[in-house]
Amino acid sequence: ICAKETTESATFVYRGTFVHSTQQTALQILKDALLGVDLSIFFQSLPLSSQFSQLKVISFICHKAVFFGLLHSSEFFMPGLVDTHIHASQYSYAGTALDMPLLQWLNAYTFPVESCFKDLEFARKVYTQIVRRTLRNGTTTACYFATIHTEASLLLGQIANDFGQRALVGKVCMDRNDCVKHYKETLQDSQDETCRFIKELLEKKYPLVKPVVTPRFAPSCTGALLEQLGEIAKNNNLHIQSHISETHEEVKLVKELFPESESYTDVYRKHNLLTDKTVMAHGCHLSDEELALFRETGASLSHCPNSNFSLCSGVLNVRNVLKHKVKLGLGTDVAGGYSASMLDAVRRALDASKVLTIQDPKYKTLSFEEVFRIATLGGSQALSLDDQTGNFEVGKDFDALRINVAAEGGPIDLIQDEEPKILLEKFLNLGECHFLFAPENLSLM
């Protein structure tokens, strides 16, 4: 992965191998291709000799300097990784405190730590570290949960912007919490502060950072708050994020709290929180009828396998989700998931699929190509950002990682020359990320 490059007066042209996904193909490999980057993009997959005259014309028309980059045979470009569900506020204890099931875990660890984010210096330290870490891990787009604190949530948006990460940032909303009573809001405060957070974040006009309406999950919100948040999202045309059907215990609790609803999914649907800009984390225990509602409304799921294993929550049947044509991305779910790396999410997603195959030999295990798509294009679709990122289609932002599988001192030993497909598989299973490559304000032309 290369260092960040920024310029508005030049055109970049790269020659080498590019790997990405399309709607029709889980993995498309473009060998010895040219990719041009400017304020608008051109992408050609023909050999350099066939494109040279076109490049000269483009250079002449643009009246700009053209910088050429040549990739080595062990290198390739791939889209940036998309983390569709991560709790930025939980990063301080990532890798620890995984000895309880979900609901007990929230009360013992999560709520007490999140209540500390009223201290902006503490918030700045944690949020700076998590944004820096996710970028170093190759996450160019992240959908963040913050806390109930407006000022700290705005700070997270500022930090993501300063680092150049594309981010959806949510101020958490919760007016029901009997176990950690000092960590909750009143209905009115939650409404008012959510509106203030949205207004102030939008007024910043950050190019890559936007607010997302964030009811923590149904058990921590009254029906009145859910209804108000649905209205706020609708009136401002905003994204929505929350959790759903992570554990059997949680599903049972929701049924007790919302007896008038037919299902967990129906709770969100009745409060206008299930839209084509909604992403719900987990969904391990959704019924086919609930998945049909997801498909009908255009809502998406974030698959968080590390967290599902770590908290013994369940195993998502990804094949069934895809069968129902529900949009699906991957999430790290820090700190329920112990790793902030999307490469770990890819590996755990493959493991989860193999667990289902062990349980039922007729189950078709996911291929690494399929999980690659879920981690890139699938994530952008789940966040309704696929018009901007997710692959190298013409007109999208140049949101990319430059991978060198043979980097000196790296975790991969190449014994012989390998095809790009093998290099990608080795990277997904063995690789590490260290630096971000994401030219500011540049898009594919």
PDB file of C-alpha atoms in Angstrom, residues 120-311:
ATOM      1  CA  LEU A 120     -13.388  14.959  25.479  1.00  0.00           C
ATOM      2  CA  GLU A 121      -9.695  14.331  26.081  1.00  0.00           C
ATOM      3  CA  PHE A 122     -10.400  10.646  26.647  1.00  0.00           C
ATOM      4  CA  ALA A 123     -12.639  10.648  23.561  1.00  0.00           C
ATOM      5  CA  ARG A 124      -9.966  12.326  21.441  1.00  0.00           C
ATOM      6  CA  LYS A 125      -7.353   9.765  22.460  1.00  0.00           C
ATOM      7  CA  VAL A 126      -9.545   6.747  21.712  1.00  0.00           C
ATOM      8  CA  TYR A 127     -11.045   8.103  18.491  1.00  0.00           C
ATOM      9  CA  THR A 128      -7.669   9.168  17.104  1.00  0.00           C
ATOM     10  CA  GLN A 129      -6.278   5.705  17.750  1.00  0.00           C
ATOM     11  CA  ILE A 130      -9.203   3.820  16.191  1.00  0.00           C
ATOM     12  CA  VAL A 131      -9.334   5.938  13.033  1.00  0.00           C
ATOM     13  CA  ARG A 132      -5.570   5.656  12.613  1.00  0.00           C
ATOM     14  CA  ARG A 133      -5.719   1.902  13.236  1.00  0.00           C
ATOM     15  CA  THR A 134      -8.555   1.192  10.814  1.00  0.00           C
ATOM     16  CA  LEU A 135      -6.815   3.182   8.095  1.00  0.00           C
ATOM     17  CA  ARG A 136      -3.588   1.307   8.703  1.00  0.00           C
ATOM     18  CA  ASN A 137      -5.638  -1.884   8.370  1.00  0.00           C
ATOM     19  CA  GLY A 138      -6.878  -0.849   4.931  1.00  0.00           C
ATOM     20  CA  THR A 139     -10.354   0.328   5.967  1.00  0.00           C
ATOM     21  CA  THR A 140     -11.052   3.329   3.757  1.00  0.00           C
ATOM     22  CA  THR A 141     -14.777   3.432   4.674  1.00  0.00           C
ATOM     23  CA  ALA A 142     -16.221   2.873   8.162  1.00  0.00           C
ATOM     24  CA  CYS A 143     -19.684   3.043   9.692  1.00  0.00           C
ATOM     25  CA  TYR A 144     -19.065   4.114  13.301  1.00  0.00           C
ATOM     26  CA  PHE A 145     -21.099   3.948  16.474  1.00  0.00           C
ATOM     27  CA  ALA A 146     -19.976   6.658  18.905  1.00  0.00           C
ATOM     28  CA  THR A 147     -21.745   7.226  22.275  1.00  0.00           C
ATOM     29  CA  ILE A 148     -24.685   9.270  23.567  1.00  0.00           C
ATOM     30  CA  HIS A 149     -22.397  12.308  23.916  1.00  0.00           C
ATOM     31  CA  THR A 150     -22.921  14.884  21.157  1.00  0.00           C
ATOM     32  CA  GLU A 151     -19.618  16.735  21.472  1.00  0.00           C
ATOM     33  CA  ALA A 152     -17.566  13.544  21.466  1.00  0.00           C
ATOM     34  CA  SER A 153     -19.511  12.223  18.470  1.00  0.00           C
ATOM     35  CA  LEU A 154     -18.810  15.438  16.555  1.00  0.00           C
ATOM     36  CA  LEU A 155     -15.155  15.018  17.486  1.00  0.00           C
ATOM     37  CA  LEU A 156     -15.123  11.548  15.921  1.00  0.00           C
ATOM     38  CA  GLY A 157     -16.442  13.045  12.691  1.00  0.00           C
ATOM     39  CA  GLN A 158     -13.720  15.698  12.753  1.00  0.00           C
ATOM     40  CA  ILE A 159     -10.976  13.126  13.333  1.00  0.00           C
ATOM     41  CA  ALA A 160     -12.193  10.892  10.500  1.00  0.00           C
ATOM     42  CA  ASN A 161     -12.262  13.934   8.222  1.00  0.00           C
ATOM     43  CA  ASP A 162      -8.785  15.048   9.273  1.00  0.00           C
ATOM     44  CA  PHE A 163      -7.388  11.600   8.477  1.00  0.00           C
ATOM     45  CA  GLY A 164      -9.226  11.463   5.135  1.00  0.00           C
ATOM     46  CA  GLN A 165     -11.380   8.431   5.928  1.00  0.00           C
ATOM     47  CA  ARG A 166     -14.852   8.054   4.444  1.00  0.00           C
ATOM     48  CA  ALA A 167     -17.146   7.606   7.439  1.00  0.00           C
ATOM     49  CA  LEU A 168     -20.712   7.460   8.630  1.00  0.00           C
ATOM     50  CA  VAL A 169     -20.751   8.614  12.263  1.00  0.00           C
ATOM     51  CA  GLY A 170     -23.635   8.002  14.638  1.00  0.00           C
ATOM     52  CA  LYS A 171     -24.430   9.576  17.981  1.00  0.00           C
ATOM     53  CA  VAL A 172     -25.906   6.669  19.928  1.00  0.00           C
ATOM     54  CA  CYS A 173     -29.520   7.056  21.103  1.00  0.00           C
ATOM     55  CA  MET A 174     -30.853   5.168  24.133  1.00  0.00           C
ATOM     56  CA  ASP A 175     -33.508   6.197  26.657  1.00  0.00           C
ATOM     57  CA  ARG A 176     -33.806   2.813  28.366  1.00  0.00           C
ATOM     58  CA  ASN A 177     -31.004   1.330  30.474  1.00  0.00           C
ATOM     59  CA  ASP A 178     -31.878  -0.082  33.897  1.00  0.00           C
ATOM     60  CA  CYS A 179     -28.509  -1.696  34.552  1.00  0.00           C
ATOM     61  CA  VAL A 180     -26.216   1.325  34.119  1.00  0.00           C
ATOM     62  CA  LYS A 181     -28.694   4.086  34.876  1.00  0.00           C
ATOM     63  CA  HIS A 182     -26.277   6.993  34.498  1.00  0.00           C
ATOM     64  CA  TYR A 183     -25.649   5.992  30.878  1.00  0.00           C
ATOM     65  CA  LYS A 184     -28.895   6.852  29.132  1.00  0.00           C
ATOM     66  CA  GLU A 185     -30.877   9.858  27.902  1.00  0.00           C
ATOM     67  CA  THR A 186     -34.365  11.157  28.339  1.00  0.00           C
ATOM     68  CA  LEU A 187     -36.610  10.908  25.305  1.00  0.00           C
ATOM     69  CA  GLN A 188     -36.466  14.667  24.779  1.00  0.00           C
ATOM     70  CA  ASP A 189     -32.708  14.926  25.235  1.00  0.00           C
ATOM     71  CA  SER A 190     -32.115  12.110  22.784  1.00  0.00           C
ATOM     72  CA  GLN A 191     -34.289  13.801  20.151  1.00  0.00           C
ATOM     73  CA  ASP A 192     -32.782  17.246  20.701  1.00  0.00           C
ATOM     74  CA  GLU A 193     -29.170  16.100  20.806  1.00  0.00           C
ATOM     75  CA  THR A 194     -29.596  13.874  17.761  1.00  0.00           C
ATOM     76  CA  CYS A 195     -30.947  16.826  15.793  1.00  0.00           C
ATOM     77  CA  ARG A 196     -28.110  19.044  17.041  1.00  0.00           C
ATOM     78  CA  PHE A 197     -25.520  16.417  16.151  1.00  0.00           C
ATOM     79  CA  ILE A 198     -26.906  16.045  12.630  1.00  0.00           C
ATOM     80  CA  LYS A 199     -27.158  19.802  12.088  1.00  0.00           C
ATOM     81  CA  GLU A 200     -23.676  20.601  13.316  1.00  0.00           C
ATOM     82  CA  LEU A 201     -21.987  17.718  11.516  1.00  0.00           C
ATOM     83  CA  LEU A 202     -23.663  18.611   8.211  1.00  0.00           C
ATOM     84  CA  GLU A 203     -22.687  22.261   8.663  1.00  0.00           C
ATOM     85  CA  LYS A 204     -19.040  21.184   8.728  1.00  0.00           C
ATOM     86  CA  LYS A 205     -19.441  20.168   5.065  1.00  0.00           C
ATOM     87  CA  TYR A 206     -16.871  17.409   5.414  1.00  0.00           C
ATOM     88  CA  PRO A 207     -16.460  15.823   1.962  1.00  0.00           C
ATOM     89  CA  LEU A 208     -16.347  12.208   3.197  1.00  0.00           C
ATOM     90  CA  VAL A 209     -18.054  12.235   6.627  1.00  0.00           C
ATOM     91  CA  LYS A 210     -21.820  12.128   7.137  1.00  0.00           C
ATOM     92  CA  PRO A 211     -24.158  11.505  10.108  1.00  0.00           C
ATOM     93  CA  VAL A 212     -26.116   8.297  10.564  1.00  0.00           C
ATOM     94  CA  VAL A 213     -29.183   7.985  12.819  1.00  0.00           C
ATOM     95  CA  THR A 214     -28.260   5.457  15.515  1.00  0.00           C
ATOM     96  CA  PRO A 215     -30.760   3.843  17.877  1.00  0.00           C
ATOM     97  CA  ARG A 216     -28.456   1.515  19.811  1.00  0.00           C
ATOM     98  CA  PHE A 217     -30.888  -1.376  19.504  1.00  0.00           C
ATOM     99  CA  ALA A 218     -34.536  -1.971  20.312  1.00  0.00           C
ATOM    100  CA  PRO A 219     -33.963  -3.125  23.937  1.00  0.00           C
ATOM    101  CA  SER A 220     -32.343   0.213  24.839  1.00  0.00           C
ATOM    102  CA  CYS A 221     -34.982   2.406  23.176  1.00  0.00           C
ATOM    103  CA  THR A 222     -38.633   3.043  23.922  1.00  0.00           C
ATOM    104  CA  GLY A 223     -41.107   2.882  21.082  1.00  0.00           C
ATOM    105  CA  ALA A 224     -41.530   6.653  21.333  1.00  0.00           C
ATOM    106  CA  LEU A 225     -37.812   7.230  20.757  1.00  0.00           C
ATOM    107  CA  LEU A 226     -37.691   4.761  17.858  1.00  0.00           C
ATOM    108  CA  GLU A 227     -40.604   6.585  16.243  1.00  0.00           C
ATOM    109  CA  GLN A 228     -38.918   9.963  16.598  1.00  0.00           C
ATOM    110  CA  LEU A 229     -35.637   8.654  15.187  1.00  0.00           C
ATOM    111  CA  GLY A 230     -37.492   7.223  12.208  1.00  0.00           C
ATOM    112  CA  GLU A 231     -38.967  10.667  11.551  1.00  0.00           C
ATOM    113  CA  ILE A 232     -35.598  12.391  11.931  1.00  0.00           C
ATOM    114  CA  ALA A 233     -33.981  10.003   9.433  1.00  0.00           C
ATOM    115  CA  LYS A 234     -36.836  10.435   6.954  1.00  0.00           C
ATOM    116  CA  ASN A 235     -36.936  14.232   7.199  1.00  0.00           C
ATOM    117  CA  ASN A 236     -33.182  14.515   6.675  1.00  0.00           C
ATOM    118  CA  ASN A 237     -32.793  11.623   4.193  1.00  0.00           C
ATOM    119  CA  LEU A 238     -30.164  10.017   6.403  1.00  0.00           C
ATOM    120  CA  HIS A 239     -28.631   6.611   6.876  1.00  0.00           C
ATOM    121  CA  ILE A 240     -29.759   4.474   9.821  1.00  0.00           C
ATOM    122  CA  GLN A 241     -27.744   1.894  11.774  1.00  0.00           C
ATOM    123  CA  SER A 242     -28.565  -0.434  14.637  1.00  0.00           C
ATOM    124  CA  HIS A 243     -28.420  -4.071  15.764  1.00  0.00           C
ATOM    125  CA  ILE A 244     -30.802  -6.943  15.193  1.00  0.00           C
ATOM    126  CA  SER A 245     -31.171 -10.601  16.237  1.00  0.00           C
ATOM    127  CA  GLU A 246     -27.645 -11.022  17.526  1.00  0.00           C
ATOM    128  CA  THR A 247     -28.535 -13.580  20.211  1.00  0.00           C
ATOM    129  CA  HIS A 248     -31.520 -15.705  21.185  1.00  0.00           C
ATOM    130  CA  GLU A 249     -31.646 -13.947  24.571  1.00  0.00           C
ATOM    131  CA  GLU A 250     -31.865 -10.548  22.853  1.00  0.00           C
ATOM    132  CA  VAL A 251     -34.630 -11.723  20.494  1.00  0.00           C
ATOM    133  CA  LYS A 252     -36.621 -12.981  23.479  1.00  0.00           C
ATOM    134  CA  LEU A 253     -36.176  -9.660  25.301  1.00  0.00           C
ATOM    135  CA  VAL A 254     -37.397  -7.680  22.291  1.00  0.00           C
ATOM    136  CA  LYS A 255     -40.494  -9.848  22.110  1.00  0.00           C
ATOM    137  CA  GLU A 256     -41.215  -9.038  25.761  1.00  0.00           C
ATOM    138  CA  LEU A 257     -40.620  -5.312  25.305  1.00  0.00           C
ATOM    139  CA  PHE A 258     -42.585  -4.986  22.061  1.00  0.00           C
ATOM    140  CA  PRO A 259     -45.373  -7.609  22.287  1.00  0.00           C
ATOM    141  CA  GLU A 260     -47.413  -5.839  19.611  1.00  0.00           C
ATOM    142  CA  SER A 261     -44.754  -6.502  16.952  1.00  0.00           C
ATOM    143  CA  GLU A 262     -44.644  -9.720  14.965  1.00  0.00           C
ATOM    144  CA  SER A 263     -40.842  -9.944  15.029  1.00  0.00           C
ATOM    145  CA  TYR A 264     -37.656  -8.069  15.866  1.00  0.00           C
ATOM    146  CA  THR A 265     -37.571  -6.791  12.282  1.00  0.00           C
ATOM    147  CA  ASP A 266     -41.176  -5.692  12.557  1.00  0.00           C
ATOM    148  CA  VAL A 267     -40.245  -3.433  15.497  1.00  0.00           C
ATOM    149  CA  TYR A 268     -37.944  -1.403  13.254  1.00  0.00           C
ATOM    150  CA  ARG A 269     -40.342  -1.530  10.313  1.00  0.00           C
ATOM    151  CA  LYS A 270     -43.235  -0.144  12.390  1.00  0.00           C
ATOM    152  CA  HIS A 271     -41.083   2.791  13.461  1.00  0.00           C
ATOM    153  CA  ASN A 272     -39.895   3.625   9.918  1.00  0.00           C
ATOM    154  CA  LEU A 273     -36.338   2.533  10.655  1.00  0.00           C
ATOM    155  CA  LEU A 274     -36.126  -0.098   7.929  1.00  0.00           C
ATOM    156  CA  THR A 275     -35.260   1.757   4.722  1.00  0.00           C
ATOM    157  CA  ASP A 276     -32.953   1.391   1.738  1.00  0.00           C
ATOM    158  CA  LYS A 277     -30.356   3.383   3.734  1.00  0.00           C
ATOM    159  CA  THR A 278     -30.535   1.139   6.822  1.00  0.00           C
ATOM    160  CA  VAL A 279     -27.758  -1.225   7.903  1.00  0.00           C
ATOM    161  CA  MET A 280     -28.432  -3.653  10.757  1.00  0.00           C
ATOM    162  CA  ALA A 281     -25.612  -5.559  12.418  1.00  0.00           C
ATOM    163  CA  HIS A 282     -25.634  -9.332  12.917  1.00  0.00           C
ATOM    164  CA  GLY A 283     -29.030 -10.854  12.019  1.00  0.00           C
ATOM    165  CA  CYS A 284     -27.849 -14.302  13.115  1.00  0.00           C
ATOM    166  CA  HIS A 285     -31.353 -15.443  14.044  1.00  0.00           C
ATOM    167  CA  LEU A 286     -33.572 -13.754  11.464  1.00  0.00           C
ATOM    168  CA  SER A 287     -36.404 -15.805   9.996  1.00  0.00           C
ATOM    169  CA  ASP A 288     -37.030 -16.096   6.269  1.00  0.00           C
ATOM    170  CA  GLU A 289     -40.038 -13.819   6.724  1.00  0.00           C
ATOM    171  CA  GLU A 290     -37.813 -11.170   8.293  1.00  0.00           C
ATOM    172  CA  LEU A 291     -35.243 -11.469   5.499  1.00  0.00           C
ATOM    173  CA  ALA A 292     -38.085 -10.948   3.045  1.00  0.00           C
ATOM    174  CA  LEU A 293     -38.842  -7.658   4.840  1.00  0.00           C
ATOM    175  CA  PHE A 294     -35.211  -6.646   4.478  1.00  0.00           C
ATOM    176  CA  ARG A 295     -35.382  -7.339   0.770  1.00  0.00           C
ATOM    177  CA  GLU A 296     -38.711  -5.520   0.403  1.00  0.00           C
ATOM    178  CA  THR A 297     -37.493  -2.375   2.165  1.00  0.00           C
ATOM    179  CA  GLY A 298     -33.963  -2.409   0.717  1.00  0.00           C
ATOM    180  CA  ALA A 299     -32.381  -2.614   4.182  1.00  0.00           C
ATOM    181  CA  SER A 300     -29.010  -4.327   4.560  1.00  0.00           C
ATOM    182  CA  LEU A 301     -27.135  -6.534   7.017  1.00  0.00           C
ATOM    183  CA  SER A 302     -23.625  -6.277   8.412  1.00  0.00           C
ATOM    184  CA  HIS A 303     -22.049  -9.683   9.013  1.00  0.00           C
ATOM    185  CA  CYS A 304     -19.726  -9.539  12.058  1.00  0.00           C
ATOM    186  CA  PRO A 305     -18.308 -13.068  12.420  1.00  0.00           C
ATOM    187  CA  ASN A 306     -15.509 -12.315  14.887  1.00  0.00           C
ATOM    188  CA  SER A 307     -17.992 -10.819  17.349  1.00  0.00           C
ATOM    189  CA  ASN A 308     -20.500 -13.613  16.757  1.00  0.00           C
ATOM    190  CA  PHE A 309     -17.837 -16.179  17.669  1.00  0.00           C
ATOM    191  CA  SER A 310     -16.263 -14.183  20.507  1.00  0.00           C
ATOM    192  CA  LEU A 311     -19.558 -13.594  22.348  1.00  0.00           C
TER     193      LEU A 311
END
